[in-house]
PDB file of C-alpha atoms in Angstrom:
ATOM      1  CA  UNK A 616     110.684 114.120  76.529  1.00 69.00           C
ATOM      2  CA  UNK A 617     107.729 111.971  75.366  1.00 68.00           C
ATOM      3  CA  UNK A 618     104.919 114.007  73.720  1.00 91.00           C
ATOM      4  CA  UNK A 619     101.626 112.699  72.700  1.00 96.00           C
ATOM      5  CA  UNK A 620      99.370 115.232  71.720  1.00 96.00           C
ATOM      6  CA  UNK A 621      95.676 114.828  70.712  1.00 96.00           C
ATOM      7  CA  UNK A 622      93.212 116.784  68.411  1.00 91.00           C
ATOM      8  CA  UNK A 623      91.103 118.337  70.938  1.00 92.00           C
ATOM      9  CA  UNK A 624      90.625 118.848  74.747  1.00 94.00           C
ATOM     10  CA  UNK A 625      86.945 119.726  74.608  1.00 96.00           C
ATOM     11  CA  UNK A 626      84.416 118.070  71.923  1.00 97.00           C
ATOM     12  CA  UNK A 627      80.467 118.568  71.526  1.00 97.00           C
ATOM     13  CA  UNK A 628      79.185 116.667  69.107  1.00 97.00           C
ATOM     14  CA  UNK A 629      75.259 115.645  67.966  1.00 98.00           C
ATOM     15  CA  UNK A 630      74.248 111.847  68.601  1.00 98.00           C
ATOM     16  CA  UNK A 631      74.689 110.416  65.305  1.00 97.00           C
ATOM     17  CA  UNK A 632      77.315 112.059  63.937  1.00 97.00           C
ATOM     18  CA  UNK A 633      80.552 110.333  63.143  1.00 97.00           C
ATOM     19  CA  UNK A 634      83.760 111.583  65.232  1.00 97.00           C
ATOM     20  CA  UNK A 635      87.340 111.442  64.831  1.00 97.00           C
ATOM     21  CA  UNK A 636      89.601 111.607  67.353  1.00 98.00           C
ATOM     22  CA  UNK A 637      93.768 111.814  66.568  1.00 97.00           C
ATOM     23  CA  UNK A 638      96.335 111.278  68.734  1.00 97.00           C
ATOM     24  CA  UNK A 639     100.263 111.402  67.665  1.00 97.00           C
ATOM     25  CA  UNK A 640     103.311 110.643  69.543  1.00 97.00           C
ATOM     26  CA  UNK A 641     106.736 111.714  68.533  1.00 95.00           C
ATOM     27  CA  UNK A 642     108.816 108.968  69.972  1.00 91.00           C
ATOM     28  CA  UNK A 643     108.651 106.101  67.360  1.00 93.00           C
ATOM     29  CA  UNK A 644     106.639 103.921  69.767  1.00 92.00           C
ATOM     30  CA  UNK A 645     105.638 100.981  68.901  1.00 91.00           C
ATOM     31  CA  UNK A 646     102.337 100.591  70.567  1.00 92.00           C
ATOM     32  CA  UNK A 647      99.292 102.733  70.601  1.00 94.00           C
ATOM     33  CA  UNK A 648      96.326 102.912  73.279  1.00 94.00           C
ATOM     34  CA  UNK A 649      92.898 104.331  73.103  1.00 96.00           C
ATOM     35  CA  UNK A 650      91.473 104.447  76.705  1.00 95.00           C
ATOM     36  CA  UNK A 651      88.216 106.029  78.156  1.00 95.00           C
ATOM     37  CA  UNK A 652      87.629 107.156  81.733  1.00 93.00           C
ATOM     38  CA  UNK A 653      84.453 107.456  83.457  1.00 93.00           C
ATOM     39  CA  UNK A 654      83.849 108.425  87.081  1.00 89.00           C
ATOM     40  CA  UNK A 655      83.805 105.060  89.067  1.00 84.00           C
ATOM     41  CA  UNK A 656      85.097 102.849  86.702  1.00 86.00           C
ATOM     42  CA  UNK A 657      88.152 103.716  85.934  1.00 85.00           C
ATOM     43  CA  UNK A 658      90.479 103.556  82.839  1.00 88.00           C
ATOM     44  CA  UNK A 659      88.780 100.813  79.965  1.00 91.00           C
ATOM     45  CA  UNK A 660      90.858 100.143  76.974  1.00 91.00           C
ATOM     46  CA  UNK A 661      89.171  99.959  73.530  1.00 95.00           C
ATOM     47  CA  UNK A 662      91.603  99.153  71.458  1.00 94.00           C
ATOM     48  CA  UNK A 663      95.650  99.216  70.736  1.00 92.00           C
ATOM     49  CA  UNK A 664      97.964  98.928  67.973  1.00 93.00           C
ATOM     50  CA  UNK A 665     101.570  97.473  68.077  1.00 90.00           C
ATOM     51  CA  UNK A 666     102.042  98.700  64.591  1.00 89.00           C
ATOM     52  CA  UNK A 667     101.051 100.215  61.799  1.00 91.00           C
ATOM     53  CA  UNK A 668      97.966  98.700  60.188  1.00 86.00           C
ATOM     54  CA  UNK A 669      98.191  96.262  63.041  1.00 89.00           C
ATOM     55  CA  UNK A 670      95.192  96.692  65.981  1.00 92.00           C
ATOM     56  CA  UNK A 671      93.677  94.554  68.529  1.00 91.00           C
ATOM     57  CA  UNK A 672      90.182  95.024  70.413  1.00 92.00           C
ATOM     58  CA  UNK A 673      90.503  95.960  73.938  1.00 90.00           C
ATOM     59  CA  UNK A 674      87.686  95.837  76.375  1.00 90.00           C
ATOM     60  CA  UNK A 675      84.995  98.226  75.061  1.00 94.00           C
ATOM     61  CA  UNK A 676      85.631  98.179  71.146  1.00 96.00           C
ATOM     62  CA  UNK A 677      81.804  98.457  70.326  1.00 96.00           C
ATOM     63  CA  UNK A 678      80.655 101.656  68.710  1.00 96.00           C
ATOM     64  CA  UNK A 679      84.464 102.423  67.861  1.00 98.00           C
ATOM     65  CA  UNK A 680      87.033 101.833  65.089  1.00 97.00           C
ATOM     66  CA  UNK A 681      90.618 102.480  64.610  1.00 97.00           C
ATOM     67  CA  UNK A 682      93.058 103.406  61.606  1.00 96.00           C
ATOM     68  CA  UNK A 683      97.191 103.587  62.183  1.00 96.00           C
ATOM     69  CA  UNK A 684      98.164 104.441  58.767  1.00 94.00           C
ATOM     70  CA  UNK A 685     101.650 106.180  59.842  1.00 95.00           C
ATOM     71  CA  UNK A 686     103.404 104.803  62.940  1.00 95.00           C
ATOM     72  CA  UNK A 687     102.922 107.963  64.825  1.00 96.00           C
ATOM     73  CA  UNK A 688      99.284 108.350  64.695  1.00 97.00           C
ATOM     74  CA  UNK A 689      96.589 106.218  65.665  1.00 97.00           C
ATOM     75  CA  UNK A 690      92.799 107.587  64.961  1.00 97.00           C
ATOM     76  CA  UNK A 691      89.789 106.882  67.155  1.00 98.00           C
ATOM     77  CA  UNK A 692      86.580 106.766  65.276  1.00 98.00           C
ATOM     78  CA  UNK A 693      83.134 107.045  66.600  1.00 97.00           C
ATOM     79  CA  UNK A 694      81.107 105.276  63.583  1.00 94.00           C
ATOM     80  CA  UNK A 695      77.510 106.973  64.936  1.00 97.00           C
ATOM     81  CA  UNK A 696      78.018 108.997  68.533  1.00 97.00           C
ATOM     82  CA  UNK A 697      76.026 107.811  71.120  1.00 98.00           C
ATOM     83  CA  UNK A 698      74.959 109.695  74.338  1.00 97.00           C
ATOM     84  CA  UNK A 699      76.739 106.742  76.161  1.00 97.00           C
ATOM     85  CA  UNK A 700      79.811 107.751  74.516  1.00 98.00           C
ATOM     86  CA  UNK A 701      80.106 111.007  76.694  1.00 98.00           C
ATOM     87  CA  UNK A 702      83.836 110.612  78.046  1.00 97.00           C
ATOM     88  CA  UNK A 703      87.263 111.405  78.693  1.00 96.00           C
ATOM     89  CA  UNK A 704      89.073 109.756  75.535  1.00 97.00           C
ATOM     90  CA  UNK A 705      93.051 109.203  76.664  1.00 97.00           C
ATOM     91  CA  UNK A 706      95.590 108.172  74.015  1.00 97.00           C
ATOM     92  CA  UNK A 707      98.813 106.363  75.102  1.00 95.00           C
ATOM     93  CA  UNK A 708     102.103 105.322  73.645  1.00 94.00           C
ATOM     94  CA  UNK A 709     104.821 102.757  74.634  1.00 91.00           C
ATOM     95  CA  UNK A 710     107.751 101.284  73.353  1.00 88.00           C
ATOM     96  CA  UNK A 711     107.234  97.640  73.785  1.00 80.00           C
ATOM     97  CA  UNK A 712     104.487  95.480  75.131  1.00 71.00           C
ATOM     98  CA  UNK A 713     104.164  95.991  79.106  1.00 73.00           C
ATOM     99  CA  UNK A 714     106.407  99.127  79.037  1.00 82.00           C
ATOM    100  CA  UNK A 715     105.299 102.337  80.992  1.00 88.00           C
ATOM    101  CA  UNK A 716     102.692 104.067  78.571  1.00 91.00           C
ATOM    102  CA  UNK A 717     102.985 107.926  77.937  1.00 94.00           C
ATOM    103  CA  UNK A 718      99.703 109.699  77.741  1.00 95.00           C
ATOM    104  CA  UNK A 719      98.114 112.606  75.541  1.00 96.00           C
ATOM    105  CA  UNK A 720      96.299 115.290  77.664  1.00 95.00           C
ATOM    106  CA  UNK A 721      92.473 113.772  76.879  1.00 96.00           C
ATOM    107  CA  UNK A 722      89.684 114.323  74.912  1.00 97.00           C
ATOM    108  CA  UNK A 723      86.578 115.223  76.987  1.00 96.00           C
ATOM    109  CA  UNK A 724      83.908 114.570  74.618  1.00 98.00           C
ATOM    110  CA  UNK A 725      80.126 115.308  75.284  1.00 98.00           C
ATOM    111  CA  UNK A 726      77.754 113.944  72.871  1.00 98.00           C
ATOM    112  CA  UNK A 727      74.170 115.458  73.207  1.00 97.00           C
TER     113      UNK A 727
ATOM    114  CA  UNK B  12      98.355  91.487  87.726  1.00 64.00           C
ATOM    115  CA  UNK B  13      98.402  91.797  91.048  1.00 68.00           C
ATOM    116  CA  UNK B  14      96.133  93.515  93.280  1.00 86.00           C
ATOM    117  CA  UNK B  15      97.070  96.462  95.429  1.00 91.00           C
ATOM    118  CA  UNK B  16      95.998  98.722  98.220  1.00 93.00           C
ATOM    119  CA  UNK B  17      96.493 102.233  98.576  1.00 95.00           C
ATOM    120  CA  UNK B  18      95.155 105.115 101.421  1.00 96.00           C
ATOM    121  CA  UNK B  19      92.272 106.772  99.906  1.00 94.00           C
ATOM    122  CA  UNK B  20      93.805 110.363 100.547  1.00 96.00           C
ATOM    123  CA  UNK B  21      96.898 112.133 101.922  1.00 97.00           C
ATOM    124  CA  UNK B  22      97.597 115.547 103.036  1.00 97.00           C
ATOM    125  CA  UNK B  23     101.580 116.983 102.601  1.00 96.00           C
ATOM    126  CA  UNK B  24     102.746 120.702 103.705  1.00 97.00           C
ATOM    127  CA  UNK B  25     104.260 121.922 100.274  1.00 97.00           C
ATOM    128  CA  UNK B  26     108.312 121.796 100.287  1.00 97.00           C
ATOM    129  CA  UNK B  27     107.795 118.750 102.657  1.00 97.00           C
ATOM    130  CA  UNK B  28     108.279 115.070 101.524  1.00 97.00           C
ATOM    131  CA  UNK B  29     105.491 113.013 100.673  1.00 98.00           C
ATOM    132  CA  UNK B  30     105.483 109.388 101.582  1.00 98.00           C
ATOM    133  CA  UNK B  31     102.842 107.666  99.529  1.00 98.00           C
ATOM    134  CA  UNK B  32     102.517 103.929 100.667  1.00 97.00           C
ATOM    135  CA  UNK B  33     101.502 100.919  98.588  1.00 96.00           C
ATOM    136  CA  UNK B  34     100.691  97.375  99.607  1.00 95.00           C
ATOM    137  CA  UNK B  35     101.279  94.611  96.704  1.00 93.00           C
ATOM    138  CA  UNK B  36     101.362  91.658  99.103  1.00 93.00           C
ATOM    139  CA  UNK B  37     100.327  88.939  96.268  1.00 90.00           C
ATOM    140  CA  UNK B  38     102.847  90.290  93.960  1.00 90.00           C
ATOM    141  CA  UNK B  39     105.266  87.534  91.941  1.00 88.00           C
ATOM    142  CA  UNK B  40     108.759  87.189  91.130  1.00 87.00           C
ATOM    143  CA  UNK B  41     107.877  88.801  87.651  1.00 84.00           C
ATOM    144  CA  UNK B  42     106.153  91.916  88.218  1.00 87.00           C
ATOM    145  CA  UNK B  43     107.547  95.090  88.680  1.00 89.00           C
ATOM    146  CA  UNK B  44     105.937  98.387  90.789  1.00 92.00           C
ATOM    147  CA  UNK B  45     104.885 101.288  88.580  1.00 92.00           C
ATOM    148  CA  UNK B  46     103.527 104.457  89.994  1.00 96.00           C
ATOM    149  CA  UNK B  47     101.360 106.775  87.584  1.00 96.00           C
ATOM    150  CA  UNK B  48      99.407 110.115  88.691  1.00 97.00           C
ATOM    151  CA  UNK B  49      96.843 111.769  86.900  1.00 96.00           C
ATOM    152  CA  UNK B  50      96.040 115.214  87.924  1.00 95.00           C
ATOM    153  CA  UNK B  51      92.930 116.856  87.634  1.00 90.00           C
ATOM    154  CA  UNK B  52      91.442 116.931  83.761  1.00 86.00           C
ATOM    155  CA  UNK B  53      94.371 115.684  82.880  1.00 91.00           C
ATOM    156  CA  UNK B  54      96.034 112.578  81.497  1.00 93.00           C
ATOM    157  CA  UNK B  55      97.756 110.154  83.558  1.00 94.00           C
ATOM    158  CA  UNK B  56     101.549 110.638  83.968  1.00 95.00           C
ATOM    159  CA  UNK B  57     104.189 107.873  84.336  1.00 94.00           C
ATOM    160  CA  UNK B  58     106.461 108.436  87.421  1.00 96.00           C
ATOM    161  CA  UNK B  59     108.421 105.764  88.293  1.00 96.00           C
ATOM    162  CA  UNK B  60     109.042 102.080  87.829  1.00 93.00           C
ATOM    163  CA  UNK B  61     111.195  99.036  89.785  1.00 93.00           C
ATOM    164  CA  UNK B  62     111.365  95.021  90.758  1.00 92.00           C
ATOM    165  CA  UNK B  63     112.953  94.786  93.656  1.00 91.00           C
ATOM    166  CA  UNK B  64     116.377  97.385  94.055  1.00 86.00           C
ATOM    167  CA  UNK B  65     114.860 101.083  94.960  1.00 94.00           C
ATOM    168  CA  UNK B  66     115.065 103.894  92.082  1.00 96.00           C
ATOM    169  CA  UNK B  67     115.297 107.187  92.001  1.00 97.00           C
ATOM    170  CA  UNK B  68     114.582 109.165  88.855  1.00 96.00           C
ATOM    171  CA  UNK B  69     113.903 113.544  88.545  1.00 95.00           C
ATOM    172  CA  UNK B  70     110.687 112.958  89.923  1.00 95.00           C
ATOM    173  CA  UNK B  71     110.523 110.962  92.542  1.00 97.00           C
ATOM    174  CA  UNK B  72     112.229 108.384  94.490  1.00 98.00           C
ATOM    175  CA  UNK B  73     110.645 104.458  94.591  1.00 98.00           C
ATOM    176  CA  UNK B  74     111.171 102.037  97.858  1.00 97.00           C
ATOM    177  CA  UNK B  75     110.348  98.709  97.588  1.00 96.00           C
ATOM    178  CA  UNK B  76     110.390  96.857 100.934  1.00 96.00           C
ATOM    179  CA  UNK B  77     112.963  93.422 100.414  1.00 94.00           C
ATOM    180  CA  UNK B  78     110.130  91.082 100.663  1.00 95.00           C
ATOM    181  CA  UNK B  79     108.477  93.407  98.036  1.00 95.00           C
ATOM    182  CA  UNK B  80     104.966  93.303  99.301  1.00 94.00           C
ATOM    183  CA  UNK B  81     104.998  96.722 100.080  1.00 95.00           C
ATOM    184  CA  UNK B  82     106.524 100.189  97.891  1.00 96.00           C
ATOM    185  CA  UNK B  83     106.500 103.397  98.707  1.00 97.00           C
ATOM    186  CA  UNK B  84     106.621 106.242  96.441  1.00 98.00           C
ATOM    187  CA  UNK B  85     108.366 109.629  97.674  1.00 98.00           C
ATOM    188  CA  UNK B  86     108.406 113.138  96.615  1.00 98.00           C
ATOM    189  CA  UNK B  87     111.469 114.485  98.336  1.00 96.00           C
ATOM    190  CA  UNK B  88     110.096 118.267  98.203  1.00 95.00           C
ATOM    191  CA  UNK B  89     105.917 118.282  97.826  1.00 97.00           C
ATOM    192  CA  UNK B  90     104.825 121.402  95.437  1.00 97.00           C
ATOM    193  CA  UNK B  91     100.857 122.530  95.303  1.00 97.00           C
ATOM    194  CA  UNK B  92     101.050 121.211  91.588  1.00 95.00           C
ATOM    195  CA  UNK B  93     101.944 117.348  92.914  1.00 97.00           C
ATOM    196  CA  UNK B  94      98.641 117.759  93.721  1.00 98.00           C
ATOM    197  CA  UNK B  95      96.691 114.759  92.146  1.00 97.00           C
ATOM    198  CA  UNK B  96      95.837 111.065  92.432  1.00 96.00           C
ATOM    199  CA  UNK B  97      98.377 109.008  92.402  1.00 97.00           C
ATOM    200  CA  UNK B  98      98.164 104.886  91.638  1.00 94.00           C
ATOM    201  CA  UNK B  99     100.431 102.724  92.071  1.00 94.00           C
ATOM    202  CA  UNK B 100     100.189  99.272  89.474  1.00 90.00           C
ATOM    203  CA  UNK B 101     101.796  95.958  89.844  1.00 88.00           C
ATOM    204  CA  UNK B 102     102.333  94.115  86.400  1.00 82.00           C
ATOM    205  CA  UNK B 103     104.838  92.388  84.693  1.00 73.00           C
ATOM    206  CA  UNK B 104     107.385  94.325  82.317  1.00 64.00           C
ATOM    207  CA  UNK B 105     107.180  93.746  78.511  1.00 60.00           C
ATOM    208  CA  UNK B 106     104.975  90.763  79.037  1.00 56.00           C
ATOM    209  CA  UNK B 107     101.692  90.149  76.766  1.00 56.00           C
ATOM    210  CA  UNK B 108      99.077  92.465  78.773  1.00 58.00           C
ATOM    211  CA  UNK B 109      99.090  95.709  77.218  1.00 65.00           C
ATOM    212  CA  UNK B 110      96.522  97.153  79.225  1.00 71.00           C
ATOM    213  CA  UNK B 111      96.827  99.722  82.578  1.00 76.00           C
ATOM    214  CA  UNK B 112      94.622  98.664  85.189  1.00 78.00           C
ATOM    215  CA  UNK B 113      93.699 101.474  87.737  1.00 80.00           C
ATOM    216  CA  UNK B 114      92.701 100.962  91.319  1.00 81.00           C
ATOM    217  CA  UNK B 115      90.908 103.943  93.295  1.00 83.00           C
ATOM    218  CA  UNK B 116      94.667 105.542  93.614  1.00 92.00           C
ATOM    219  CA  UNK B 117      95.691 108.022  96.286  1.00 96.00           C
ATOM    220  CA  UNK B 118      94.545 111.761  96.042  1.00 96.00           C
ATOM    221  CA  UNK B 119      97.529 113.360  97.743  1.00 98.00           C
ATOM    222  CA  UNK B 120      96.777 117.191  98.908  1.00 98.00           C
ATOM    223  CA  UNK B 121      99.583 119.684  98.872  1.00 97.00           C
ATOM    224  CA  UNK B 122      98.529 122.359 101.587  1.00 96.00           C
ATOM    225  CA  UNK B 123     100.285 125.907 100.846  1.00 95.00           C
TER     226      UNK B 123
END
């Protein structure tokens, strides 16, 4: 079975601070998603990496940063939280490009 | 990819099938059907994939209409925790987009 596991399920963190959020996957997939779901609109990619060292903006990649140092793991990083940033934060894995993606459990993150 | 059109919700008796519909009508020779479900606080789950011949995995079984502008996704024996919203996504296999696009999705009730 596919497992992608993430850091934390539950976050608080002070507007301002900078936050990390890992996700690793233990089937030497390729590609690497960072999602975030609000209420109403739905799953937005920020950004995905189809290897290591290798990423590409999504969507929403303002306020954010990556790192994929090791194939496994790909890092979300919140440079200076914003209140706006309150979310679910989903990470995702897939084999190849357009292949069905396997996701971590979420991040809900609350920034105050 | 394609657009598609699912029930807003469904109700199933648990240990009875659920039949979970899907129109796709636009869809092209390319794309295949892909069913995901995300229950509550919880990341998404892949289900079930197919282009045109119907599949059947542990999960779930996938019909896809010869014409292919409809699919329908069943759970031969409903449990309370299939509980969740289910989407169903039309896009095309190991092609360039990367991203999952989410419609409204089905919330499918399991009644005990």
């Amino acid at each position: 079975d596919v497992k992608v596991t993430q850091s934390s399920r539950y976050l608080v963190k002070r507007t301002g601070e900078k936050v990390f959020l890992e996700c690793v996957q233990d089937m030497d997939h390729e590609n690497m998603f960072w999602y975030r779901q609000d209420p109403g609109l739905g799953l937005r990619l920020i950004y995905f990496s189809y290897d290591v060292k290798m990423k590409e903006k999504g969507d929403i990649p303002e306020g954010y940063s990556v790192s994929r140092e090791k194939k496994e793991r790909f890092s979300l990083i919140l440079e200076s939280a914003s209140t706006n940033q309150t979310s679910m934060y989903l990470c995702a894995s897939s084999w190849g490009r357009g292949d069905e993606q396997y996701f971590g459990p979420g991040t809900r993150l609350t920034v105050t | 990819d394609a657009k598609t059109t699912q029930p807003t919700s469904m109700d199933c008796a648990e240990g009875r099938a659920a039949n979970l519909p899907c129109n796709h009508s636009t869809i092209s020779g390319n794309e295949y059907v892909y069913w995901y479900r995300q229950i509550h606080s919880q990341g998404p789950q892949y289900i079930i994939h197919g282009l045109k011949n119907n599949e059947t995995n542990e999960m779930a079984s996938l019909i896809i209409t010869e014409d292919r502008k409809s699919s329908t996704l069943i759970l031969p024996h409903a449990t309370l925790r299939d509980t969740a919203v289910y989407y169903c996504i039309v896009r095309v296999a190991r092609g360039a987009t990367n991203k999952l696009i989410f419609g409204t999705g089905t919330l499918l009730a399991v009644q005990p």
